[in-house]
Coordinates of N, CA and C in Angstrom, one line a residue:
M1 N 20.2 16.7 38.5 CA 20.5 15.9 37.2 C 19.2 16.4 36.1
L2 N 19.6 16.9 35.0 CA 18.7 17.4 33.9 C 18.5 16.5 32.8
F3 N 17.0 16.3 32.5 CA 16.9 15.0 31.4 C 16.0 15.6 30.5
F4 N 16.7 15.5 29.4 CA 15.7 16.1 27.9 C 14.8 15.4 27.1
T5 N 13.9 15.4 26.8 CA 13.1 14.8 25.6 C 12.8 15.0 24.5
V6 N 13.8 14.3 23.6 CA 13.9 14.8 22.0 C 12.6 14.3 21.3
T7 N 11.5 14.8 21.1 CA 10.5 14.5 20.1 C 10.4 14.9 18.6
S8 N 10.4 13.6 17.9 CA 10.5 13.9 16.6 C 9.1 13.9 15.7
F9 N 8.9 14.9 14.8 CA 7.5 14.8 14.6 C 7.6 14.4 12.6
S10 N 8.6 13.6 12.6 CA 8.6 13.3 11.4 C 7.5 12.0 11.2
Q11 N 6.9 12.2 10.0 CA 5.9 11.2 9.6 C 6.0 9.9 8.9
D12 N 5.9 8.9 9.1 CA 6.1 7.5 8.5 C 5.0 7.5 7.9
V13 N 4.9 6.5 6.3 CA 3.8 6.0 5.6 C 3.0 5.6 6.3
F14 N 3.2 4.8 7.4 CA 2.3 4.1 8.0 C 1.8 4.5 9.3
D15 N 2.2 5.9 9.4 CA 1.2 6.2 10.6 C -0.1 6.3 10.7
V16 N -1.0 6.0 11.6 CA -2.4 5.9 11.6 C -2.7 7.3 11.0
G17 N -3.5 7.6 9.9 CA -4.4 8.7 9.6 C -4.4 8.2 7.9
I18 N -5.0 9.8 7.3 CA -5.2 9.5 6.1 C -4.4 10.1 5.1
R19 N -3.4 9.1 4.6 CA -2.6 9.5 3.4 C -3.5 9.6 2.1
T20 N -2.8 10.5 1.3 CA -3.2 10.5 -0.4 C -2.1 10.3 -1.5
I21 N -2.9 9.1 -1.9 CA -1.8 8.3 -3.1 C -2.6 8.7 -4.3
E22 N -2.2 9.2 -5.3 CA -2.5 9.3 -6.5 C -2.0 8.8 -7.3
I23 N -2.2 7.8 -8.7 CA -1.6 7.2 -9.6 C -1.9 8.0 -10.7
F24 N -1.0 8.0 -11.8 CA -1.4 8.4 -12.8 C -0.5 7.4 -13.9
F25 N -1.7 6.9 -14.7 CA -1.2 6.0 -16.1 C -1.2 6.9 -17.2
N26 N -0.5 6.2 -17.9 CA -1.1 6.7 -19.5 C -1.8 6.2 -20.7
E27 N -2.0 5.0 -19.6 CA -3.0 4.2 -20.4 C -4.5 4.8 -19.6
P28 N -5.3 5.1 -21.1 CA -6.8 5.4 -20.7 C -7.5 4.2 -19.9
N29 N -7.3 2.9 -21.0 CA -8.1 1.8 -20.5 C -7.1 1.0 -19.2
W30 N -6.6 1.5 -17.9 CA -6.1 0.9 -17.2 C -6.9 0.1 -16.1
D31 N -8.2 0.5 -15.6 CA -8.8 -0.4 -15.3 C -8.8 -2.0 -16.0
D32 N -9.4 -2.0 -17.3 CA -9.3 -2.9 -17.9 C -8.0 -4.3 -18.3
S33 N -6.7 -3.1 -18.1 CA -5.8 -3.8 -18.4 C -5.1 -4.9 -17.2
L34 N -5.3 -4.1 -15.8 CA -5.5 -4.8 -14.4 C -6.2 -5.8 -14.8
D35 N -7.4 -5.8 -15.2 CA -8.2 -6.7 -15.1 C -7.8 -8.1 -15.9
V36 N -7.2 -7.8 -16.7 CA -6.5 -8.8 -17.8 C -5.3 -9.1 -17.2
Y37 N -4.5 -8.6 -16.6 CA -3.5 -9.0 -15.8 C -3.6 -10.0 -14.8
Y38 N -4.9 -9.7 -13.9 CA -5.4 -10.1 -12.7 C -5.9 -11.7 -13.2
A39 N -6.5 -11.3 -14.3 CA -7.2 -12.7 -15.1 C -6.3 -14.0 -15.7
N40 N -5.2 -13.5 -15.9 CA -3.9 -14.0 -16.5 C -3.4 -15.2 -15.1
N41 N -3.1 -14.2 -14.1 CA -2.3 -14.7 -12.9 C -0.8 -15.3 -12.9
L42 N -0.4 -14.1 -13.8 CA 1.2 -14.3 -14.4 C 1.9 -13.4 -13.3
G43 N 1.3 -12.9 -12.4 CA 1.7 -11.4 -11.9 C 2.5 -10.3 -12.2
Q44 N 1.8 -10.1 -13.8 CA 1.8 -9.1 -14.4 C 1.8 -7.6 -13.6
R45 N 2.2 -6.6 -13.7 CA 1.8 -5.3 -13.3 C 1.9 -4.2 -14.3
L46 N 0.9 -3.5 -14.4 CA 0.6 -2.3 -15.2 C 1.4 -1.3 -14.6
V47 N 2.6 -0.8 -15.3 CA 3.1 0.3 -15.0 C 2.7 1.9 -14.8
A48 N 2.6 2.4 -13.8 CA 2.1 4.1 -13.8 C 3.4 4.5 -14.0
D49 N 3.0 5.7 -14.8 CA 4.1 6.6 -14.9 C 4.3 7.6 -13.6
S50 N 3.4 7.6 -12.9 CA 3.9 8.5 -11.6 C 3.1 7.9 -10.6
I51 N 3.3 8.5 -9.1 CA 2.7 8.0 -8.3 C 2.9 9.0 -7.0
L52 N 1.9 9.8 -6.3 CA 2.6 10.7 -5.5 C 1.7 9.8 -4.3
I53 N 2.8 10.2 -3.3 CA 2.2 9.7 -2.2 C 2.5 11.0 -1.1
D54 N 1.3 11.6 -0.5 CA 1.4 12.8 0.5 C 2.4 13.7 -0.3
G55 N 2.2 13.9 -1.7 CA 3.0 14.7 -2.3 C 4.3 14.1 -2.8
E56 N 4.8 13.3 -2.4 CA 6.2 12.7 -2.5 C 6.3 11.7 -3.9
V57 N 6.8 12.2 -4.9 CA 6.7 11.4 -6.3 C 7.7 10.5 -6.6
D58 N 7.3 9.3 -7.3 CA 8.2 8.0 -7.7 C 7.3 8.1 -8.8
E59 N 8.5 7.6 -9.8 CA 7.8 6.9 -11.1 C 8.0 5.5 -11.6
N60 N 7.5 5.3 -12.7 CA 7.4 3.7 -13.2 C 7.4 2.8 -11.9
V61 N 5.9 2.8 -11.4 CA 5.7 1.9 -10.2 C 4.5 0.8 -10.8
G62 N 5.0 -0.1 -10.2 CA 4.2 -1.4 -10.8 C 3.0 -1.5 -10.2
I63 N 1.8 -1.9 -11.0 CA 0.6 -2.0 -9.9 C -0.1 -3.0 -10.6
K64 N -0.5 -3.9 -9.7 CA -1.5 -5.0 -9.8 C -3.0 -5.0 -9.0
Y65 N -3.8 -5.9 -9.5 CA -4.7 -6.2 -8.6 C -4.5 -7.2 -7.6
K66 N -4.9 -7.3 -6.5 CA -5.0 -8.3 -5.5 C -6.1 -8.7 -5.0
G67 N -6.3 -9.9 -4.4 CA -7.2 -10.6 -3.6 C -8.2 -11.7 -4.3
N68 N -8.8 -12.2 -3.2 CA -9.6 -13.2 -4.0 C -11.3 -13.0 -4.2
S69 N -11.8 -12.9 -2.8 CA -12.9 -12.5 -2.8 C -13.2 -11.2 -2.6
S70 N -12.2 -10.4 -2.7 CA -12.6 -8.7 -2.3 C -12.4 -8.3 -3.9
Y71 N -11.6 -9.2 -4.9 CA -11.6 -8.5 -6.0 C -12.8 -9.1 -6.8
N72 N -13.3 -8.0 -7.8 CA -14.5 -8.1 -8.6 C -14.5 -7.5 -10.3
V73 N -14.5 -8.2 -11.2 CA -13.8 -7.3 -12.5 C -15.1 -6.2 -12.3
N74 N -16.1 -6.0 -12.1 CA -17.2 -4.8 -12.2 C -17.0 -4.1 -11.2
N75 N -16.1 -4.0 -10.3 CA -16.0 -3.0 -9.8 C -14.6 -1.8 -9.6
I76 N -14.4 -1.1 -9.6 CA -13.6 0.1 -9.8 C -12.4 0.0 -8.8
K77 N -13.4 0.0 -7.8 CA -12.4 0.0 -6.5 C -11.9 -1.4 -5.8
N78 N -11.0 -2.1 -6.6 CA -10.5 -3.4 -6.3 C -8.9 -3.0 -5.4
P79 N -8.9 -4.0 -4.7 CA -7.8 -4.1 -3.7 C -6.3 -3.9 -4.8
M80 N -5.7 -3.4 -4.5 CA -4.5 -3.2 -5.6 C -3.0 -3.5 -4.5
N81 N -2.0 -3.7 -5.2 CA -0.4 -4.1 -5.0 C 0.6 -2.9 -5.4
I82 N 0.8 -2.4 -5.2 CA 1.8 -1.2 -5.6 C 3.2 -1.5 -5.2
K83 N 4.2 -1.7 -6.2 CA 5.6 -1.9 -6.2 C 6.6 -0.7 -6.8
L84 N 6.9 -0.1 -5.3 CA 7.6 1.1 -6.0 C 8.8 1.0 -6.9
D85 N 9.4 0.0 -6.5 CA 10.6 -0.6 -7.0 C 10.5 -1.4 -8.0
Y86 N 9.5 -1.6 -8.6 CA 9.3 -2.3 -9.9 C 9.9 -2.2 -10.9
I87 N 10.1 -0.8 -11.2 CA 11.6 -0.7 -12.4 C 12.6 0.2 -12.3
N88 N 12.2 0.9 -11.3 CA 13.5 1.5 -10.4 C 14.2 1.0 -9.2
N89 N 14.7 0.2 -9.1 CA 15.4 -0.6 -7.9 C 15.7 0.6 -6.9
G90 N 15.5 0.1 -5.6 CA 15.4 1.0 -4.6 C 14.6 2.0 -4.3
Q91 N 13.8 1.9 -5.2 CA 12.6 3.2 -5.3 C 11.7 2.8 -4.0
S92 N 11.5 3.6 -3.2 CA 10.4 3.9 -1.9 C 9.8 4.9 -1.0
I93 N 9.5 4.8 -0.1 CA 9.2 5.6 0.7 C 9.0 5.3 1.8
D94 N 9.4 6.0 2.8 CA 10.1 5.7 4.3 C 10.6 4.5 4.0
G95 N 11.4 4.1 3.3 CA 11.9 2.5 3.4 C 11.1 1.5 3.2
Y96 N 9.9 1.7 2.7 CA 9.1 0.8 2.3 C 9.0 0.5 0.5
N97 N 9.0 -0.4 -0.1 CA 8.6 -0.4 -1.5 C 7.6 -1.1 -2.2
T98 N 6.9 -1.7 -1.1 CA 5.6 -1.9 -1.4 C 4.5 -1.8 -0.3
L99 N 3.1 -1.8 -1.1 CA 2.1 -1.0 -0.1 C 0.7 -2.2 -0.8
K100 N 0.4 -2.4 -0.1 CA -0.6 -2.9 -0.4 C -2.1 -2.5 0.0
L101 N -3.3 -2.1 -1.0 CA -4.1 -1.6 -0.7 C -5.5 -2.0 -0.6
S102 N -6.5 -2.1 0.4 CA -7.3 -3.2 0.7 C -8.7 -2.1 0.5
N103 N -9.5 -2.9 0.2 CA -10.9 -2.0 -0.3 C -11.9 -2.1 0.7
G104 N -11.8 -2.4 1.6 CA -12.8 -2.5 2.3 C -13.7 -3.5 2.7
F105 N -13.7 -4.4 1.8 CA -14.4 -5.5 1.4 C -14.9 -6.2 2.8
R106 N -16.0 -6.4 3.2 CA -16.8 -6.9 4.2 C -16.4 -5.9 5.7
D107 N -16.0 -4.8 5.7 CA -15.8 -4.0 6.7 C -15.9 -2.6 6.5
P108 N -17.4 -2.7 6.5 CA -17.6 -0.9 5.9 C -17.9 -0.1 6.7
S109 N -16.9 -0.6 8.0 CA -16.8 0.9 8.9 C -15.1 0.9 8.9
F110 N -14.5 0.0 8.3 CA -13.0 0.4 8.1 C -12.5 0.4 9.3
V111 N -12.5 -0.1 10.1 CA -12.1 0.1 11.4 C -11.0 -1.5 11.7
R112 N -11.8 -2.3 11.3 CA -11.3 -4.0 11.7 C -10.0 -4.0 11.2
E113 N -9.4 -3.7 9.9 CA -8.3 -4.1 9.8 C -7.1 -3.4 10.4
V114 N -7.0 -2.0 10.3 CA -5.8 -1.1 11.2 C -5.8 -1.4 12.8
L115 N -6.9 -1.7 13.1 CA -7.3 -1.7 14.8 C -6.8 -2.8 15.0
S116 N -7.1 -4.2 14.6 CA -6.0 -5.3 14.5 C -4.7 -5.8 14.4
Y117 N -4.3 -4.8 13.4 CA -2.9 -5.0 13.0 C -2.5 -3.8 14.7
E118 N -2.9 -3.0 14.8 CA -2.2 -2.1 15.8 C -2.6 -2.9 17.2
I119 N -3.2 -4.1 17.9 CA -3.1 -4.6 18.6 C -2.6 -5.5 18.4
A120 N -2.7 -6.3 17.5 CA -1.3 -7.6 17.1 C 0.1 -7.3 17.4
R121 N 0.4 -6.0 16.7 CA 1.8 -5.5 17.0 C 2.2 -5.1 18.4
E122 N 1.2 -5.2 19.6 CA 1.6 -4.9 20.8 C 1.8 -6.5 21.3
Y123 N 1.7 -7.7 20.7 CA 2.2 -8.8 20.9 C 2.9 -9.4 20.1
M124 N 3.4 -9.2 19.3 CA 3.8 -9.8 18.0 C 4.0 -9.1 16.9
P125 N 5.2 -9.6 15.8 CA 5.6 -8.6 14.9 C 4.2 -8.8 13.8
A126 N 3.9 -7.5 13.3 CA 2.8 -7.5 12.6 C 2.9 -6.3 11.6
S127 N 2.3 -6.5 10.6 CA 2.0 -5.1 9.6 C 1.8 -4.0 10.1
K128 N 2.2 -3.0 9.6 CA 1.6 -1.4 9.7 C 0.8 -1.3 9.2
A129 N -0.4 -0.7 9.4 CA -1.2 -0.1 8.4 C -2.0 1.2 8.6
T130 N -2.7 1.9 7.9 CA -2.9 2.6 8.1 C -4.1 3.3 6.6
Y131 N -4.5 4.6 6.7 CA -5.8 4.4 5.5 C -5.4 5.5 4.3
A132 N -6.1 5.4 3.3 CA -5.4 6.3 2.4 C -6.3 6.6 1.2
N133 N -6.8 7.6 0.8 CA -7.6 8.1 -0.4 C -6.9 7.7 -1.4
V134 N -7.7 7.2 -2.2 CA -6.9 7.2 -3.6 C -7.0 7.2 -4.9
F135 N -6.7 8.1 -5.5 CA -7.2 8.9 -6.9 C -6.6 8.1 -8.0
V136 N -7.2 8.0 -9.0 CA -6.3 7.4 -10.3 C -6.8 8.5 -11.6
D137 N -5.7 9.0 -11.9 CA -5.5 10.2 -13.0 C -6.7 11.4 -12.5
G138 N -6.6 11.5 -11.2 CA -7.4 12.7 -10.9 C -8.8 12.6 -10.7
T139 N -9.0 10.9 -10.6 CA -10.7 11.2 -9.9 C -10.7 10.2 -8.8
L140 N -10.8 10.5 -7.7 CA -11.1 9.5 -6.4 C -11.8 8.3 -6.7
I141 N -10.9 7.5 -6.4 CA -11.7 6.1 -6.5 C -12.0 5.6 -5.1
G142 N -11.6 6.0 -3.8 CA -12.1 5.5 -2.9 C -11.0 5.5 -1.7
L143 N -11.7 5.1 -0.4 CA -10.8 5.3 0.8 C -10.4 3.7 0.9
Y144 N -9.2 3.4 1.2 CA -8.6 2.0 1.4 C -7.6 1.7 2.7
T145 N -7.7 0.7 2.9 CA -6.4 0.6 4.0 C -5.0 0.1 3.4
C146 N -4.0 0.8 3.9 CA -2.9 0.6 3.1 C -2.2 0.0 4.4
V147 N -1.4 -1.2 3.8 CA -0.7 -2.2 4.9 C 0.3 -2.4 4.4
Q148 N 1.3 -2.6 5.1 CA 2.7 -3.2 4.7 C 2.7 -5.0 4.6
S149 N 3.8 -4.6 3.3 CA 3.9 -6.2 2.9 C 4.4 -6.7 3.8
I150 N 4.1 -8.0 3.7 CA 5.4 -8.8 5.0 C 6.2 -9.5 3.6
D151 N 7.5 -8.6 3.5 CA 8.6 -9.5 2.7 C 9.8 -9.1 3.1
D152 N 10.8 -8.9 2.3 CA 12.3 -9.0 3.2 C 12.4 -7.4 4.1
D153 N 11.9 -6.7 3.8 CA 11.8 -5.6 4.3 C 11.3 -5.6 6.0
F154 N 10.1 -6.5 6.0 CA 9.4 -6.8 7.2 C 10.3 -7.8 7.9
T155 N 11.0 -8.6 7.4 CA 11.5 -9.7 7.9 C 12.6 -9.2 8.8
N156 N 13.5 -7.7 7.7 CA 14.7 -7.8 8.1 C 14.3 -6.4 9.1
E157 N 13.2 -6.0 9.4 CA 12.8 -5.2 10.4 C 12.3 -5.5 12.0
H158 N 12.0 -7.0 11.9 CA 11.3 -7.7 13.1 C 12.6 -8.4 13.3
F159 N 13.3 -9.3 12.5 CA 14.1 -10.5 12.7 C 15.6 -10.3 12.1
Y160 N 15.5 -9.1 11.8 CA 16.9 -8.7 11.3 C 18.0 -9.8 10.1
E161 N 17.1 -10.0 9.3 CA 17.2 -11.2 8.6 C 16.1 -10.7 7.2
R162 N 16.7 -10.7 6.2 CA 16.2 -10.6 4.8 C 15.3 -11.7 4.4
K163 N 15.9 -13.2 4.9 CA 14.8 -14.2 4.1 C 14.0 -14.8 5.5

């Protein structure tokens, strides 16, 4: 009897590696706008003209700062929440429409978050995580961890139910 193994080399946005995320704003004071939105605490998002994730482009993406102790108005490298389908319903990358970018606050090694999710997924449903170099308007902001959002897509993937 002969068996064949089929191996797929397609890459998912959350496969462990270093993604490249390039965000392009039409607004030159994007950081100030995101700070104001964060301070207002209304869930407002600044709309980026486009975003490139490993060369794959999406347009009109909603971005906001996130976090409590990891956010600082004086930092340029604040944690972000990217909603790919903020304007264009159904827009996603590899089926994911929200990406959470953590800035490595209190984890200078950048190992803890991604490793803890890898271990947790061996025992229970847990977010996927990887790394991303994030650029805004052509300027490198820094290395982030990129984490899957716990949302309808997550619950559907793990519990076959969107709610």
